[in-house]
XYZ file of C-alpha atoms in Angstrom:
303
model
C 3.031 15.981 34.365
C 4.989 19.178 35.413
C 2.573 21.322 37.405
C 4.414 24.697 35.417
C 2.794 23.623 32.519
C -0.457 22.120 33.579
C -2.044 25.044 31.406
C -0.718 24.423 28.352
C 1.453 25.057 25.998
C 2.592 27.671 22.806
C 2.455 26.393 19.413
C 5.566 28.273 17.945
C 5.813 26.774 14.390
C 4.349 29.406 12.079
C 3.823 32.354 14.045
C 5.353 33.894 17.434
C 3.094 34.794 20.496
C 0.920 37.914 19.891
C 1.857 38.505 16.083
C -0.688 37.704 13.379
C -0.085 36.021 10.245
C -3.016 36.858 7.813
C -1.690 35.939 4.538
C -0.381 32.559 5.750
C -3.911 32.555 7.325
C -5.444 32.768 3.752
C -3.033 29.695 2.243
C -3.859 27.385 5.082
C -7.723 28.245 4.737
C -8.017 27.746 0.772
C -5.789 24.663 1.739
C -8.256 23.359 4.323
C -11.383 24.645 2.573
C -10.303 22.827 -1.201
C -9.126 19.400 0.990
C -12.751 19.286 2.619
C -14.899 20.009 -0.101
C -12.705 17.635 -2.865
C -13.405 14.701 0.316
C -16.782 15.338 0.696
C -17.654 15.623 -3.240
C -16.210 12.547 -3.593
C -17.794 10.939 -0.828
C -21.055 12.060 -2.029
C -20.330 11.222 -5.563
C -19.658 6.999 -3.738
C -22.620 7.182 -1.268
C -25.189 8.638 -4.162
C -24.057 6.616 -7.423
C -24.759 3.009 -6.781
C -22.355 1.325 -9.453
C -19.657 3.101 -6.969
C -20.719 0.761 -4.136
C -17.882 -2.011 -4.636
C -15.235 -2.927 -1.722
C -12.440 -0.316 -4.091
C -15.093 2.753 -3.915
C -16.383 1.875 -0.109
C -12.437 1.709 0.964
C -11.773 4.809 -1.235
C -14.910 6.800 1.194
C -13.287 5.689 3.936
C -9.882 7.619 2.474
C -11.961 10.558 2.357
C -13.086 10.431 5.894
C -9.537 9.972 6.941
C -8.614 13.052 4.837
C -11.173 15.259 6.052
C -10.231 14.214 9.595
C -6.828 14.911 9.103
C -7.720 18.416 8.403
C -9.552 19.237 10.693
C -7.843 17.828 13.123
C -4.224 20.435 12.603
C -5.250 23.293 10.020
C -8.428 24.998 12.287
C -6.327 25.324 15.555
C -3.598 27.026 13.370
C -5.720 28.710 11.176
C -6.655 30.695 14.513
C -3.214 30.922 15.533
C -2.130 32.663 12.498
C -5.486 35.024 12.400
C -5.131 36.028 16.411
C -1.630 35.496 17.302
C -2.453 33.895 20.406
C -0.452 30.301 20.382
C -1.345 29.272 23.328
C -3.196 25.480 23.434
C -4.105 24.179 26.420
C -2.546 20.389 27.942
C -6.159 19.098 27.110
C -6.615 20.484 24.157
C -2.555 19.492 23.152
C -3.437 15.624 23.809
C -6.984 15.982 22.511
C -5.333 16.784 19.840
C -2.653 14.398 19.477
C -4.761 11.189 20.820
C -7.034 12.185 17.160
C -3.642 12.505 14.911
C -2.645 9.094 15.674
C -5.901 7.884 15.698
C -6.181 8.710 12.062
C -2.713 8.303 11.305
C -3.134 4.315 12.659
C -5.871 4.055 10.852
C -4.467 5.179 7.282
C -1.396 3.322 7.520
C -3.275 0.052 7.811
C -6.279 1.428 5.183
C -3.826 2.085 2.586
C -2.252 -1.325 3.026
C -6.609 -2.897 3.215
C -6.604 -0.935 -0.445
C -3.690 -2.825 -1.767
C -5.090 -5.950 -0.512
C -8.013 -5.894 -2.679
C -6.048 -4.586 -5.596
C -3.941 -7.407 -5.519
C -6.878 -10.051 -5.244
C -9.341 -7.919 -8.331
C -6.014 -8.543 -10.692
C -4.679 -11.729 -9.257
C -7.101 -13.822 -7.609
C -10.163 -12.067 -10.295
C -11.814 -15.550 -9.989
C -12.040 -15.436 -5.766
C -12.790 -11.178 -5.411
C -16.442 -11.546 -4.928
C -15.972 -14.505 -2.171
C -12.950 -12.746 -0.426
C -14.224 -9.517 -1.080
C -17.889 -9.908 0.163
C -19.628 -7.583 2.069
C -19.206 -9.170 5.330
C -15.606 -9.224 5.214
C -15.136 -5.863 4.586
C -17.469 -4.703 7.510
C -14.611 -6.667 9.169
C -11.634 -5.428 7.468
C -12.864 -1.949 8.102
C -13.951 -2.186 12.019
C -10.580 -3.796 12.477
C -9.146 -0.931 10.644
C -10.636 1.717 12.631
C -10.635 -0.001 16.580
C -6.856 -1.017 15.807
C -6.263 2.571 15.246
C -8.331 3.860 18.116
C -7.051 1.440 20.914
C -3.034 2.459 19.400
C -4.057 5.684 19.819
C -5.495 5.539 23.376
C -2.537 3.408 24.657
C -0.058 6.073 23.045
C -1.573 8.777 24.656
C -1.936 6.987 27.743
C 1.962 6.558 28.073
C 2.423 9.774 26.724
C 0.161 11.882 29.475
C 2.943 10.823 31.998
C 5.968 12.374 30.641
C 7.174 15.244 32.471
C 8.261 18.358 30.791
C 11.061 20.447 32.567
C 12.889 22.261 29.375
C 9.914 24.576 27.994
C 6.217 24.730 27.396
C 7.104 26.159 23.523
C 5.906 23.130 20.755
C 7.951 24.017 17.826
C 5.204 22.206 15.275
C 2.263 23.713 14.249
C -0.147 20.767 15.917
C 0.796 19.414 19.031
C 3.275 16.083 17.673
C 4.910 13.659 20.025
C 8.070 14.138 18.326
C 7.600 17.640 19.076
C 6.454 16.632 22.724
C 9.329 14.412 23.265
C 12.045 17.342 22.340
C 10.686 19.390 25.676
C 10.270 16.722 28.161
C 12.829 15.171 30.694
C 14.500 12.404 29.585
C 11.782 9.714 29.261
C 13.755 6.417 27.379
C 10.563 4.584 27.868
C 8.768 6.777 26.039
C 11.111 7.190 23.081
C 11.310 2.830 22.934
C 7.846 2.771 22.465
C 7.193 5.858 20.229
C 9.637 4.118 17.635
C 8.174 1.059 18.739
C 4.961 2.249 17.100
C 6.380 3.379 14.410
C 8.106 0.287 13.160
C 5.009 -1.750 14.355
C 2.376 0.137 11.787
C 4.721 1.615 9.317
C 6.892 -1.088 8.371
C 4.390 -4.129 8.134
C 1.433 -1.928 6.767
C 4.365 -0.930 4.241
C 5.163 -4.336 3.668
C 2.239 -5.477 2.989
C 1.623 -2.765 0.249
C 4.387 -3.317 -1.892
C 4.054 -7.360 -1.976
C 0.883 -6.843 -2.888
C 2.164 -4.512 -5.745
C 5.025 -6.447 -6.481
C 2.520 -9.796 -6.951
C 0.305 -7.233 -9.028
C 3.312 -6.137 -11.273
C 4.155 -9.737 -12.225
C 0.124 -10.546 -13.059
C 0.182 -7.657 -15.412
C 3.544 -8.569 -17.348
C 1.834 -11.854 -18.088
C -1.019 -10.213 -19.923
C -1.003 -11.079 -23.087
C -2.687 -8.176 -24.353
C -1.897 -4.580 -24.054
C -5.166 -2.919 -23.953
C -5.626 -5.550 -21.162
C -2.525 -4.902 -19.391
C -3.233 -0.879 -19.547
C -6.803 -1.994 -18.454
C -5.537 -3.583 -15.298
C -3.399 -1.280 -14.655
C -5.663 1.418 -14.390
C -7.310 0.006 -11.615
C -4.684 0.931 -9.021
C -2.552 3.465 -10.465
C -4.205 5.953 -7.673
C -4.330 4.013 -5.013
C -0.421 3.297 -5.975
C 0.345 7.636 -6.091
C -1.780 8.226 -3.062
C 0.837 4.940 -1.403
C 3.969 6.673 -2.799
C 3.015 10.294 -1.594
C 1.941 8.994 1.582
C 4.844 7.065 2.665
C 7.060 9.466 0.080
C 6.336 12.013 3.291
C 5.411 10.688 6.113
C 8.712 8.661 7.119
C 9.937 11.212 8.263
C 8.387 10.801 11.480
C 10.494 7.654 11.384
C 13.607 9.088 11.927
C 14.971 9.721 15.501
C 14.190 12.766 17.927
C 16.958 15.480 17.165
C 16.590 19.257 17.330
C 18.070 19.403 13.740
C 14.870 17.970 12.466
C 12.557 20.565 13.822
C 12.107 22.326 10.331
C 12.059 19.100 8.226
C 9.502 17.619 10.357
C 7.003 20.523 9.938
C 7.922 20.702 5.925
C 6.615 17.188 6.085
C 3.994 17.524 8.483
C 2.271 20.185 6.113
C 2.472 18.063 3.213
C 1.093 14.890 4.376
C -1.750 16.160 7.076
C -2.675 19.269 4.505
C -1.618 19.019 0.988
C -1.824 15.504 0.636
C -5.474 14.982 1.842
C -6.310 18.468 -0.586
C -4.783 16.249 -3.572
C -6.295 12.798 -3.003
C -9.834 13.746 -4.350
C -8.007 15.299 -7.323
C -6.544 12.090 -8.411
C -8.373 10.067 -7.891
C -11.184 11.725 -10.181
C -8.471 12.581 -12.672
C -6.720 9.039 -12.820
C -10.027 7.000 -12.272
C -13.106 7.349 -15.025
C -15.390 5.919 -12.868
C -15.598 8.504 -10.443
C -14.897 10.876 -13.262
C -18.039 9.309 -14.616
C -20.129 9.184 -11.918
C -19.317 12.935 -11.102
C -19.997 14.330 -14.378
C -23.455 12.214 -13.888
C -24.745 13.817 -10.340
C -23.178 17.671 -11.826
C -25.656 17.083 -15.253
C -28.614 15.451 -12.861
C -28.969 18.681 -10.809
């Protein structure tokens, strides 16, 4: 670590030092304030209707929690930013920061590809769900799910807290981002091997594991017979599948190689899968699923 910037560095994506951004305040705060309270109601709606507590509805809380997380973790520290113009965020605070993005980020990759999982064995295995999809194994999937995600994280950040930066303390993102990290720092080929490393370990397989699932799910639902059926089926995973799209729709982006070209692309990005997307998951998944749609409509007329 350079001692020049052992305290800290300026966040320079949205607003420059000292000038205040109040309107662009006001988007990010009905932005953050929407994501968190669509989360929570729908966490509430899964922890308070017990019909909801099947493996789909106890993976879809754990969505939530990610999403909330995800928001929390980026939009208050800019949210500040833009209000006092002061961009400054200290080397603690910068890899506090980022050791809690990947964290989550880890541990949605590998939840979304858990959630396709159990689509694929409710539609093509029906006969086998409640013996593969008993409670005990998904305590398991789940702990795996989170620890995998926590011990990537703290080995990332671990290799990460010995780069070196030499070209500027100025973080042209909005949260502090490794790619963003990388862009300032001496040349560190170590670093960049395992940061795409990473990448191509969770993104890829996690990925990979989605859409065989879906693909397997696809053919099951062709050889329905009937079309109520089929539509029935169907149903069942038709938000999991637009949360999978938008989520990796966005977030490869990250995937593609450290260039200064990218700077503006990567925060377009950045905003729409740490912000927007975790603001639109509750919405459609209680507009695409009657269940929750349901079950919501039954805790709003019981108080």
């Amino acid at each position: 670590m350079n001692k020049s910037i052992t305290k800290g560095f300026q966040l320079v994506a949205f607003s420059n030092y000292g000038s205040r951004q109040p309107l662009l305040f006001l988007v990010f705060f009905v932005i953050y304030f929407l994501g968190v309270l669509g989360n929570v109601i729908i966490l509430n709606v899964i922890v308070v209707c017990r019909h909801l507590h099947t493996p789909m509805y106890i993976f879809l809380s754990n969505l939530s929690s990610v999403d909330i997380c995800y928001l929390t973790i980026t939009l208050p520290k800019l949210m500040y930013i833009l209000l006092s113009g002061d961009n400054s965020i200290s080397f603690i605070h910068c890899f506090t920061q980022l050791y809690f993005y990947n964290f989550i980020v880890g541990t949605e990759i590998i939840l979304l590809s858990v959630m396709a999982y159990d689509r694929y064995v409710a539609i093509c295995k029906p006969l086998h769900y409640p013996l593969i999809m008993r409670k005990k194994n998904i305590v398991l999937l789940l702990c795996v799910n989170w620890i995998s995600g926590c011990l990537n994280s703290l080995l990332f950040i671990c290799i990460a807290s010995q780069l070196t930066f030499c070209h500027s303390t100025e973080i042209h993102h909005f949260y502090c981002d490794a790619k963003a990290l990388v862009k300032i720092s001496c040349p560190t080929q170590f670093f960049q091997i395992m940061f795409h490393f990473e990448a191509l370990l969770f993104g890829p397989i996690s990925f990979l594991i989605s859409l065989l699932s879906y693909i397997q799910i696809i053919r099951t639902i062709l050889q329905i017979k009937s079309t109520n059926s089929r539509r029935k089926a169907f149903s069942t995973c038709t938000s999991h599948l637009t949360v999978l799209t938008i989520f990796y729709g966005t977030v490869c982006t990250n995937m593609t190689p450290v260039s200064k070209n990218s700077e503006m692309s990567d925060q377009i990005f950045s905003v729409l899968y740490t912000a927007v997307t975790p603001m639109l998951n509750p919405l459609i998944y209680s507009l695409r699923n009657k269940d929750v749609k349901n079950a919501l409509v039954l805790l709003l007329l019981s108080h």
